[in-house]
PDB file of C-alpha atoms in Angstrom:
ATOM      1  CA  UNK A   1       0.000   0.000   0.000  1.00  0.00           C
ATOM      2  CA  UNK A   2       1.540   3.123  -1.280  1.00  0.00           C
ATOM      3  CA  UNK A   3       1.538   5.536   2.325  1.00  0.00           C
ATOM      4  CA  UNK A   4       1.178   8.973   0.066  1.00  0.00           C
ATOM      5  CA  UNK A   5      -1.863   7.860  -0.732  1.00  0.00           C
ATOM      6  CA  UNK A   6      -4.147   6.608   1.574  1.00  0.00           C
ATOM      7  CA  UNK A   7      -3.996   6.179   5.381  1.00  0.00           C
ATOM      8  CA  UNK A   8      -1.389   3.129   6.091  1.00  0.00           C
ATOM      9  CA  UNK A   9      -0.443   1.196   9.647  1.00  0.00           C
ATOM     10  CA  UNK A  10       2.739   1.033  10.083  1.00  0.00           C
ATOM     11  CA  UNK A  11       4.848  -2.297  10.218  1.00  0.00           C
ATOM     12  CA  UNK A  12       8.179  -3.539  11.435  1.00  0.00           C
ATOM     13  CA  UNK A  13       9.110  -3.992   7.192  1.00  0.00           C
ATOM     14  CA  UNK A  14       8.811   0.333   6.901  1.00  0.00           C
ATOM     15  CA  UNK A  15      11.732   0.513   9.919  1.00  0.00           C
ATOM     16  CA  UNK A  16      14.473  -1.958   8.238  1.00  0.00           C
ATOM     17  CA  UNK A  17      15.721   0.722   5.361  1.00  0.00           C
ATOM     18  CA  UNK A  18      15.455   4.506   8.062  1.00  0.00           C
ATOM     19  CA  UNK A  19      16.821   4.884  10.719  1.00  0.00           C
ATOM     20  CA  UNK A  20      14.198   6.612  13.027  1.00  0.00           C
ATOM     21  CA  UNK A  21      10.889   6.163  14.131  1.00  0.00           C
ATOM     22  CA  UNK A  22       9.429   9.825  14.993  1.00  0.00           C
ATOM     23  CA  UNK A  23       6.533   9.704  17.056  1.00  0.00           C
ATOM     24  CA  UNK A  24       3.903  12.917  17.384  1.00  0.00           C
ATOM     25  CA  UNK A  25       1.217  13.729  19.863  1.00  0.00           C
ATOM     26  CA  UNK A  26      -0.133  16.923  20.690  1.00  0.00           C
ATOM     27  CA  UNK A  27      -2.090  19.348  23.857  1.00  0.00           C
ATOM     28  CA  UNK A  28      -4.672  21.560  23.402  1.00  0.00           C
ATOM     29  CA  UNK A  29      -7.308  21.758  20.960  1.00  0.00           C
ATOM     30  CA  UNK A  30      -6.699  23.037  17.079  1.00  0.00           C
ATOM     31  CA  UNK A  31     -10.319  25.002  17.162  1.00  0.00           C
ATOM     32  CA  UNK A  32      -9.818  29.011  16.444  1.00  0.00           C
ATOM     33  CA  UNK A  33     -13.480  29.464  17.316  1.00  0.00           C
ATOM     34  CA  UNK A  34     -14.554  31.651  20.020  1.00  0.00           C
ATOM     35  CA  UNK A  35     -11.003  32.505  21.352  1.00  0.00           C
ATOM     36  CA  UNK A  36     -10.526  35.572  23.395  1.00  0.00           C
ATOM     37  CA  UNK A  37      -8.502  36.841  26.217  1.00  0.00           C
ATOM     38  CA  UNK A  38     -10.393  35.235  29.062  1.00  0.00           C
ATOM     39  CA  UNK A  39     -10.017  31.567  27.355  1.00  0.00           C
ATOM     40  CA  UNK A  40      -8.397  29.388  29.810  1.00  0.00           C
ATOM     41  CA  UNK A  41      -4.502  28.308  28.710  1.00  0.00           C
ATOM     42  CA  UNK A  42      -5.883  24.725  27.623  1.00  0.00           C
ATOM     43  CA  UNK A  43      -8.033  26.865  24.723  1.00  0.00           C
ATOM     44  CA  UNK A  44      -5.439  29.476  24.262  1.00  0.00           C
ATOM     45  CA  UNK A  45      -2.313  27.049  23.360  1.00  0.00           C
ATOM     46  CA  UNK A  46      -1.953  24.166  21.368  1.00  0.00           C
ATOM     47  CA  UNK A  47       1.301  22.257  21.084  1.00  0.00           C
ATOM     48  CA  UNK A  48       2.429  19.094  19.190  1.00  0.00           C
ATOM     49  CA  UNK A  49       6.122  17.440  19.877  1.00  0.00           C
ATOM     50  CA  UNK A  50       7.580  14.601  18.125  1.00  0.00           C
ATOM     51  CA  UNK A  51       9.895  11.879  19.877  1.00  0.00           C
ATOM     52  CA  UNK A  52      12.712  10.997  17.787  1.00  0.00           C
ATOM     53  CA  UNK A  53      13.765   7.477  18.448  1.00  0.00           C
ATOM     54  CA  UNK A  54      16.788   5.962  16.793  1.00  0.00           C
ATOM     55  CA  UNK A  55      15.718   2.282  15.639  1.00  0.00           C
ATOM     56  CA  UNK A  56      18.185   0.324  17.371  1.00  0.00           C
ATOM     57  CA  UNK A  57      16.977   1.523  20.788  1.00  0.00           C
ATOM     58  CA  UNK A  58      13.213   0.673  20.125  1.00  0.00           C
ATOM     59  CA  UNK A  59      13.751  -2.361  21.749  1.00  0.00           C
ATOM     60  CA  UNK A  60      15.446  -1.072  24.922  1.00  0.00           C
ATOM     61  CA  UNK A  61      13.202   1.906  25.456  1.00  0.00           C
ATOM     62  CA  UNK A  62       9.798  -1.162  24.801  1.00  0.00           C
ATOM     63  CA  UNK A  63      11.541  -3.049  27.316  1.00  0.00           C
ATOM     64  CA  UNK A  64      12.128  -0.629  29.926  1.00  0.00           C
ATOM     65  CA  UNK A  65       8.327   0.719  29.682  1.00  0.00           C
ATOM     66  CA  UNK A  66       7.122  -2.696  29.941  1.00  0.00           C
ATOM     67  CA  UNK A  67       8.480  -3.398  32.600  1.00  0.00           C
ATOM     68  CA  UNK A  68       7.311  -0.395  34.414  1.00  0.00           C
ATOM     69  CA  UNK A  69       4.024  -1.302  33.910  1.00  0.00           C
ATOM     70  CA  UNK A  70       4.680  -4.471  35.219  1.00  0.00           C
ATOM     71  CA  UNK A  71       5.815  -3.250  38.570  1.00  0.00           C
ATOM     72  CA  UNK A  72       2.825  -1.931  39.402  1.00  0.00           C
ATOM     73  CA  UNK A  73       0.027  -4.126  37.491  1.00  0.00           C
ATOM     74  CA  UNK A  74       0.226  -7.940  37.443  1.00  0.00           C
ATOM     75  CA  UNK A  75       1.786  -8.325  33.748  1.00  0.00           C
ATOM     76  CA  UNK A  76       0.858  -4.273  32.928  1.00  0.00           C
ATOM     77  CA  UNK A  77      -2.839  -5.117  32.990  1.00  0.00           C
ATOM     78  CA  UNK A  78      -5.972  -3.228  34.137  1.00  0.00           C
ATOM     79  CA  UNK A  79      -9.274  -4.957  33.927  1.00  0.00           C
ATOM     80  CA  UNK A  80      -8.182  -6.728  30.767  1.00  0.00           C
ATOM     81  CA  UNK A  81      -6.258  -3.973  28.913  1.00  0.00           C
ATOM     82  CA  UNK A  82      -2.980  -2.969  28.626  1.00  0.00           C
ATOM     83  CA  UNK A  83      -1.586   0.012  30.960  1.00  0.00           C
ATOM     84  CA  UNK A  84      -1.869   2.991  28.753  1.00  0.00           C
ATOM     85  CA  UNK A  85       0.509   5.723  30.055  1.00  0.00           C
ATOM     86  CA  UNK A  86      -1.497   8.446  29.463  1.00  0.00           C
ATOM     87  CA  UNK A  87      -0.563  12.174  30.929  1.00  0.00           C
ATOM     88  CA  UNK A  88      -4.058  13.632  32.032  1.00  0.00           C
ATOM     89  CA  UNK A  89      -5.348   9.762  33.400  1.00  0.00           C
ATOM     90  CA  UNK A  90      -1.698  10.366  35.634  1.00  0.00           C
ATOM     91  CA  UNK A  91      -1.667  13.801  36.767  1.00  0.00           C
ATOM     92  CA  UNK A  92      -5.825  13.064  37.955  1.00  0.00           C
ATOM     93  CA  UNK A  93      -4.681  10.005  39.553  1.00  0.00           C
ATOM     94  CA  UNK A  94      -7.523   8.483  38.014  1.00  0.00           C
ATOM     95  CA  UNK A  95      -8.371   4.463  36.691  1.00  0.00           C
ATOM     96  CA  UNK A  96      -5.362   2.628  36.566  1.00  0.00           C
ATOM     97  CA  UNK A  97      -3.272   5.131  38.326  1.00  0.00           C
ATOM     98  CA  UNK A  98      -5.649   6.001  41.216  1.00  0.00           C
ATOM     99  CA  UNK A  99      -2.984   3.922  43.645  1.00  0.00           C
ATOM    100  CA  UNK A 100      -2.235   4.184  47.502  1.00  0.00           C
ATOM    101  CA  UNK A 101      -0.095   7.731  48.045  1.00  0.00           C
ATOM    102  CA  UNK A 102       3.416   6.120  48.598  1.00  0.00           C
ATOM    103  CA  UNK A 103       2.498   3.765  45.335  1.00  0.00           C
ATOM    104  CA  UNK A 104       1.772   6.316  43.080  1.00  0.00           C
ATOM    105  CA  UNK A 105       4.964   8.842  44.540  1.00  0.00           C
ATOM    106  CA  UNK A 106       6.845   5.622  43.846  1.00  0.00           C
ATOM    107  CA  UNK A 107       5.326   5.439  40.089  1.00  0.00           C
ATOM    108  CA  UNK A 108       5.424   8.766  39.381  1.00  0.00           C
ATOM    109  CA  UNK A 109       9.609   8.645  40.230  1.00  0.00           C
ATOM    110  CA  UNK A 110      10.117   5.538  38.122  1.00  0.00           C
ATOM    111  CA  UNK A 111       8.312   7.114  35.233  1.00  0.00           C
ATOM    112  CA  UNK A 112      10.440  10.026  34.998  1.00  0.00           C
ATOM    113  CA  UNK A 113      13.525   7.693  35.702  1.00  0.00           C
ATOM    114  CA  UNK A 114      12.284   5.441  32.603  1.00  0.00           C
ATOM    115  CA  UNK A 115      12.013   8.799  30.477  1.00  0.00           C
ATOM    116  CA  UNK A 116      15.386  10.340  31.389  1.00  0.00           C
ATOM    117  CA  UNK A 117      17.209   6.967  30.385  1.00  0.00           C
ATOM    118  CA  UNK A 118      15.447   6.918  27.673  1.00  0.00           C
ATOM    119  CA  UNK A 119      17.783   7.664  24.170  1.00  0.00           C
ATOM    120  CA  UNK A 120      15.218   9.896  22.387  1.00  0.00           C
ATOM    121  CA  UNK A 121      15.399  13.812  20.895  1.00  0.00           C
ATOM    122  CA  UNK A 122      12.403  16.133  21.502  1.00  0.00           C
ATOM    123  CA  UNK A 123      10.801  18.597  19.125  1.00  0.00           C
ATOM    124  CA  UNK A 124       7.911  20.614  19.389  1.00  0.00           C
ATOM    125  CA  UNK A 125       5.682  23.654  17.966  1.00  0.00           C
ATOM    126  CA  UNK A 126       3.026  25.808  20.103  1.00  0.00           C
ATOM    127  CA  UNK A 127       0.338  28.332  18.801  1.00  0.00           C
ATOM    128  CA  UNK A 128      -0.777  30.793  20.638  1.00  0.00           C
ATOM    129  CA  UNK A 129      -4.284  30.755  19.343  1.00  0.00           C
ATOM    130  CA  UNK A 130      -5.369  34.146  20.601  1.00  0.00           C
ATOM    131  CA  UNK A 131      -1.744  35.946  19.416  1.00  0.00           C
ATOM    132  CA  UNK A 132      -2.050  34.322  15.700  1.00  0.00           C
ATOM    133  CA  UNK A 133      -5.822  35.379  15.121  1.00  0.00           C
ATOM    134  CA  UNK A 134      -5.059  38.610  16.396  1.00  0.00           C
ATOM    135  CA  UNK A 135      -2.496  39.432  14.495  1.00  0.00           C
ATOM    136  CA  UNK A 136      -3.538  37.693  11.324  1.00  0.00           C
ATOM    137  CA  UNK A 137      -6.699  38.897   8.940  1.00  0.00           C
ATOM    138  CA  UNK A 138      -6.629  34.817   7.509  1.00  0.00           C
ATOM    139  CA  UNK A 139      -4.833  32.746   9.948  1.00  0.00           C
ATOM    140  CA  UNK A 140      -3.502  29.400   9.418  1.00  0.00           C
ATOM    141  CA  UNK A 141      -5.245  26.740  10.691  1.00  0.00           C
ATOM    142  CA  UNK A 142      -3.290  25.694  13.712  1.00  0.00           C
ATOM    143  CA  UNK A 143      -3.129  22.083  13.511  1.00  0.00           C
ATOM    144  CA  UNK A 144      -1.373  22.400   9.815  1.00  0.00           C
ATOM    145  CA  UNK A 145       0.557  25.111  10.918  1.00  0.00           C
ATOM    146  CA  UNK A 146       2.305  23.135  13.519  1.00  0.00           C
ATOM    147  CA  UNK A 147       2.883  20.253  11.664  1.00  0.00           C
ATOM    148  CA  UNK A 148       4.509  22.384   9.381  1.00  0.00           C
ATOM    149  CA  UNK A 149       6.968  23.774  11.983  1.00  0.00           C
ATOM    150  CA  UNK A 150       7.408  19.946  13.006  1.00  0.00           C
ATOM    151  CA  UNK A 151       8.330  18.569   9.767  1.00  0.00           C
ATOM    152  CA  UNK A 152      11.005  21.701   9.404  1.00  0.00           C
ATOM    153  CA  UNK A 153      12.698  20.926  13.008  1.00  0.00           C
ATOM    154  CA  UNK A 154      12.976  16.623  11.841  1.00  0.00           C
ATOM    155  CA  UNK A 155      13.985  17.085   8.992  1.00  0.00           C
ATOM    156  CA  UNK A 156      16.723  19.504  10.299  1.00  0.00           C
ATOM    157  CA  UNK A 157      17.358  16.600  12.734  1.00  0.00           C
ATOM    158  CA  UNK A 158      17.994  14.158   9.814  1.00  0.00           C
ATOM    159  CA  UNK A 159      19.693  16.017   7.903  1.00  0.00           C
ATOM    160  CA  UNK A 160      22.122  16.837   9.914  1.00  0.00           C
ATOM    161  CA  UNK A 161      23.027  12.983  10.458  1.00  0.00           C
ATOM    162  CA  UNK A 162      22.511  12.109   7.249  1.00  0.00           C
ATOM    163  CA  UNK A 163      19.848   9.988   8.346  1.00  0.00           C
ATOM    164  CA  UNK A 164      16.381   8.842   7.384  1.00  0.00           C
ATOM    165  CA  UNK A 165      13.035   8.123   8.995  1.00  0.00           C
ATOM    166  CA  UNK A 166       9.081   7.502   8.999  1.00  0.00           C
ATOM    167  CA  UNK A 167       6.283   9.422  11.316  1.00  0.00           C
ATOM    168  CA  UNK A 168       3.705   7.970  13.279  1.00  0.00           C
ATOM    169  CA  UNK A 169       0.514   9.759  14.038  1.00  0.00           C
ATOM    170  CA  UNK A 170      -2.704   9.105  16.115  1.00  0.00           C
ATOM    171  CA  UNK A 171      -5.736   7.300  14.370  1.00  0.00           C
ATOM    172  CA  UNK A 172      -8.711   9.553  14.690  1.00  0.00           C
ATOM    173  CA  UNK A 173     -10.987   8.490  11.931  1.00  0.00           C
ATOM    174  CA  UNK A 174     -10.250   7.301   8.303  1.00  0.00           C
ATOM    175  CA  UNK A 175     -11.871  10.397   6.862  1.00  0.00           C
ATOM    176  CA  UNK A 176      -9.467  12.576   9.080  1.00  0.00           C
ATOM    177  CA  UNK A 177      -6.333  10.977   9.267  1.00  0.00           C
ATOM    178  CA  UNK A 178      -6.654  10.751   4.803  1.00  0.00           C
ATOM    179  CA  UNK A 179      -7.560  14.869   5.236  1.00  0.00           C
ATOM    180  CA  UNK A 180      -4.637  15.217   7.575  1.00  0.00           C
ATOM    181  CA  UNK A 181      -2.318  12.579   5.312  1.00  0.00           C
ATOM    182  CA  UNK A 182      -3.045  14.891   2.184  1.00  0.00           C
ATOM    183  CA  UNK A 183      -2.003  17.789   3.999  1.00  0.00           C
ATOM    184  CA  UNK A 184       1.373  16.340   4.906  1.00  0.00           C
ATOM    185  CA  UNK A 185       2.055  14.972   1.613  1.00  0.00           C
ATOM    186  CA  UNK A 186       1.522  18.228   0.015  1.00  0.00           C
ATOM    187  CA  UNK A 187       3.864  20.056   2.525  1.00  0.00           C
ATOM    188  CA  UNK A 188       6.560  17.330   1.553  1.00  0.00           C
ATOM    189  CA  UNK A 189       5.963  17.737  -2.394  1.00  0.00           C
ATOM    190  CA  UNK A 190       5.702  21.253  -1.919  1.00  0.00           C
ATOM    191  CA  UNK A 191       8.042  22.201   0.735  1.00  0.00           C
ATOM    192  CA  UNK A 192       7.556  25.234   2.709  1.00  0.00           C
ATOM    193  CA  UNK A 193       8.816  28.953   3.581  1.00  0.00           C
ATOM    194  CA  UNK A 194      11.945  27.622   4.460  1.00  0.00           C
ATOM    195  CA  UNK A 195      12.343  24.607   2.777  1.00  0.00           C
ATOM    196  CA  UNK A 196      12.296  22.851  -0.899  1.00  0.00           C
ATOM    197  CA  UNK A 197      10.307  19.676  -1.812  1.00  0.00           C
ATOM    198  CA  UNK A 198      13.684  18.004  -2.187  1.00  0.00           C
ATOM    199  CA  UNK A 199      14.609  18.674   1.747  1.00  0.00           C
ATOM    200  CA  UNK A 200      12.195  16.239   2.823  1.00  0.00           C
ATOM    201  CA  UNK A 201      13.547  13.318   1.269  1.00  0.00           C
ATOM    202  CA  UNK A 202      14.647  12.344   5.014  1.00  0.00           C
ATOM    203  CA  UNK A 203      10.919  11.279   5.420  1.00  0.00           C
ATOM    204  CA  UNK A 204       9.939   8.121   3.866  1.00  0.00           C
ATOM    205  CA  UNK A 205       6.497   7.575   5.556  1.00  0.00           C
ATOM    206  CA  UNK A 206       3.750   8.642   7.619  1.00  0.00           C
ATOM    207  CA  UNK A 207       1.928   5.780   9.427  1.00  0.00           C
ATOM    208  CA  UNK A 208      -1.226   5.885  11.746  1.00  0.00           C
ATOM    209  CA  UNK A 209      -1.687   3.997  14.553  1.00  0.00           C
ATOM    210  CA  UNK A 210      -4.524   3.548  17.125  1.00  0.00           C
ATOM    211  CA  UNK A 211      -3.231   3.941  21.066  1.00  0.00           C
ATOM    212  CA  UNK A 212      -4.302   0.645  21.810  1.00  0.00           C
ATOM    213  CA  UNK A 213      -4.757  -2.196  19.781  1.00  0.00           C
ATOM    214  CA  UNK A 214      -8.731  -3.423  19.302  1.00  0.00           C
ATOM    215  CA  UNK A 215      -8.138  -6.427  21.665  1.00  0.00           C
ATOM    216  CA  UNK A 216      -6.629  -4.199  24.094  1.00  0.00           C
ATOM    217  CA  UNK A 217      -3.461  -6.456  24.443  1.00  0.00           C
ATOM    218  CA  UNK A 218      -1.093  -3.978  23.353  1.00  0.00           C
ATOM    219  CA  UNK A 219      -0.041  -0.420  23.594  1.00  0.00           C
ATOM    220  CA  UNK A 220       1.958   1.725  21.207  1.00  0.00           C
ATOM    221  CA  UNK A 221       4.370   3.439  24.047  1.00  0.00           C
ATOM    222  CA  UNK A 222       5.749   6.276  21.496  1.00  0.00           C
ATOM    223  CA  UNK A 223       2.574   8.118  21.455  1.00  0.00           C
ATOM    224  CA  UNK A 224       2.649   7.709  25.238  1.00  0.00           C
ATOM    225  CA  UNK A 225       6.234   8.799  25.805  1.00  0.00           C
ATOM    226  CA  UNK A 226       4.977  11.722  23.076  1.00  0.00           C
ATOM    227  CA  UNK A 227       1.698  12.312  25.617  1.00  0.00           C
ATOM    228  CA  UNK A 228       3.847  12.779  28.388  1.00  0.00           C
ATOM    229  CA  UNK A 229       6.013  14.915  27.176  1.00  0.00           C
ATOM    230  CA  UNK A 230       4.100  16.965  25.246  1.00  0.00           C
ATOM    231  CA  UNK A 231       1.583  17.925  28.182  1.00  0.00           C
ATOM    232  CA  UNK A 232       5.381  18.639  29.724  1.00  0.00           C
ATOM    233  CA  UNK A 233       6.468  20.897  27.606  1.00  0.00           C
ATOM    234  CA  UNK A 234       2.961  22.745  26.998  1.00  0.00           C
ATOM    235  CA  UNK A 235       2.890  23.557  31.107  1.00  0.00           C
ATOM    236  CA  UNK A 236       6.584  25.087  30.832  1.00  0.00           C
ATOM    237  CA  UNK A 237       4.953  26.995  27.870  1.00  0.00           C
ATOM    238  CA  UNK A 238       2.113  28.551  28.824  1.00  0.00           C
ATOM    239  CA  UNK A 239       3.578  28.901  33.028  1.00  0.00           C
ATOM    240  CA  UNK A 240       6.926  30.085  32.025  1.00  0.00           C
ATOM    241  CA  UNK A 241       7.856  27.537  35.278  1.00  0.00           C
ATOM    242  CA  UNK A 242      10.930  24.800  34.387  1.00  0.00           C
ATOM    243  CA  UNK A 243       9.154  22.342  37.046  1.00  0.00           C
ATOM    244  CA  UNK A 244      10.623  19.250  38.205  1.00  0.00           C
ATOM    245  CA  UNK A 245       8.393  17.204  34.861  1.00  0.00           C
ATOM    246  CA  UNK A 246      10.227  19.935  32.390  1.00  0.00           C
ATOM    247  CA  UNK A 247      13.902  19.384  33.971  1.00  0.00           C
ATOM    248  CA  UNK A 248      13.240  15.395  33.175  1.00  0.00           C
ATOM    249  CA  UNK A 249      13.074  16.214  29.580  1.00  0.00           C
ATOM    250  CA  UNK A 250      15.276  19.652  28.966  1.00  0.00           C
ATOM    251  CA  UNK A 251      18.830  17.617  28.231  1.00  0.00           C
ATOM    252  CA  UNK A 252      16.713  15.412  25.595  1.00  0.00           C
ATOM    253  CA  UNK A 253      15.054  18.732  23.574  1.00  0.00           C
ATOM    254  CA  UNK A 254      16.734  19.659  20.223  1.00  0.00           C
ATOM    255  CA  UNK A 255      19.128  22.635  20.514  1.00  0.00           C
ATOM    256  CA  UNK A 256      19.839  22.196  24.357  1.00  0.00           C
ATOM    257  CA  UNK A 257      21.886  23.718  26.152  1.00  0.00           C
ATOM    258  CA  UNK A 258      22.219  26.992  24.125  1.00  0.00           C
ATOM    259  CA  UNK A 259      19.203  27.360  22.015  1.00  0.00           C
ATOM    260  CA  UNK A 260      16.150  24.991  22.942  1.00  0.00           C
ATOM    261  CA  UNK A 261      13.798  28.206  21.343  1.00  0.00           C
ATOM    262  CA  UNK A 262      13.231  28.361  18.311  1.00  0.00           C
ATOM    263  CA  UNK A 263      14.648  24.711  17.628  1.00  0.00           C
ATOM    264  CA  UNK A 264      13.451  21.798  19.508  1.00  0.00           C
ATOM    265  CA  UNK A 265      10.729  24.330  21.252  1.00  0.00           C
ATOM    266  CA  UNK A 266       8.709  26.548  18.222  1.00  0.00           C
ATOM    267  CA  UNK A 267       6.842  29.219  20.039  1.00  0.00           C
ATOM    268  CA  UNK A 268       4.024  30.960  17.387  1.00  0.00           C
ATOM    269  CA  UNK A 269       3.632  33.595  16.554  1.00  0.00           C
TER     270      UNK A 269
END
């Protein structure tokens, strides 16, 4: 099945000739509609970040997030699914993670340990929803216009060592993800403000991917790695606070030490 063209899954085959696996989640909500200045920061700010993931740790980094889960659920289970890692479910302390105090401290400490020893890069793009309407007659639609800013900052990444990779994106419906497939094809034959059609040659697929598998069995831990660190990077956004959560991930964001903004952290407009 030809990826350009309709919405593919992806498969261990579409890993064996790249060298990364790039997965992208996002915060916030895409919507310009009724935006003003008393929105709260969840409708003001929308953020996507990528986790760049060289192949031959995939195995490693599945390994040590398995077994996390396993520590605290018999075999990562929780009433017949798979432990989803997922960042709101966490901070709530709600279904699976609504443990005893000293459990969930205990959790919450080997998560972040399991994410800083984790070999991944971090990229990322935020709107500020009320800023771009504001100061745009026709704004962009946000959702596009981060992705755009995305696909600049990995293909930077791979380009710089020479190297090659596929994208994996959230299922939301087959309608949607084709809409959102065609968008992302056209940026890549088209290239953008700052870069030509042939600059994206490092990208050799976009996949979808549901979080969970239909049986429930099995979990695609990128997109909750991604989750985790995108809610992560949104707070230290919109608060202007480097919390404890943000100091987990700083080292791992493109550009660090000298100049996280404006590379592995796009801040819009």
């Amino acid at each position: 099945m030809d990826w350009t063209k309709t919405r593919s899954h992806i498969k261990s085959s579409n890993l064996e000739n790249v060298d990364y696996l790039i997965s992208i989640d996002e915060t916030g909500i895409p919507s310009l509609k009724n935006i003003n200045s008393s929105s709260p920061d969840h409708l003001r700010w929308f953020t996507i970040s990528g986790c760049i993931f060289d192949k031959n740790d995939i195995n490693n980094i599945a390994g040590a997030v398995t077994e996390l889960k396993n520590k605290y659920w018999e075999n990562g289970f929780y009433h017949n699914h798979r432990i989803y890692l997922h960042s709101r479910d966490i901070r709530r302390h709600q279904g699976p993670f609504h443990l005893e105090k000293s459990i969930y401290m205990n959790f919450r400490k080997d998560l972040d340990s399991t994410i800083q020893q984790s070999p991944l890069r971090i990229c990322s793009a935020t709107i500020n929803k009320l800023d771009h309407i504001n100061q745009y007659l026709y704004p962009e639609p946000v959702y596009q216009l981060a992705l755009e800013f995305m696909l600049e900052r990995i293909t930077i990444f791979l380009s710089k060592n020479n190297s090659t990779g596929i994208i994996m994106l959230e299922c939301r419906g087959w309608r949607e993800d084709n809409e959102l497939l065609g968008q992302l094809v056209n940026l890549l034959n088209s290239g953008t403000r700052y870069m030509k059609p042939g600059d994206f040659s490092c990208i050799q697929g976009v996949y979808f991917e549901h979080k969970l598998t239909h049986n429930g069995e099995k979990s695609y831990w990128p997109f909750e790695l991604s989750d985790i660190i995108c809610y992560r990077i949104n707070h230290y956004i919109t608060t202007g606070i480097e919390s404890d959560n943000f100091h987990i991930i700083k080292k791992k964001i493109m550009g660090y030490p000298n100049h996280i903004h404006g590379r592995g952290i796009k801040t819009f407009p």
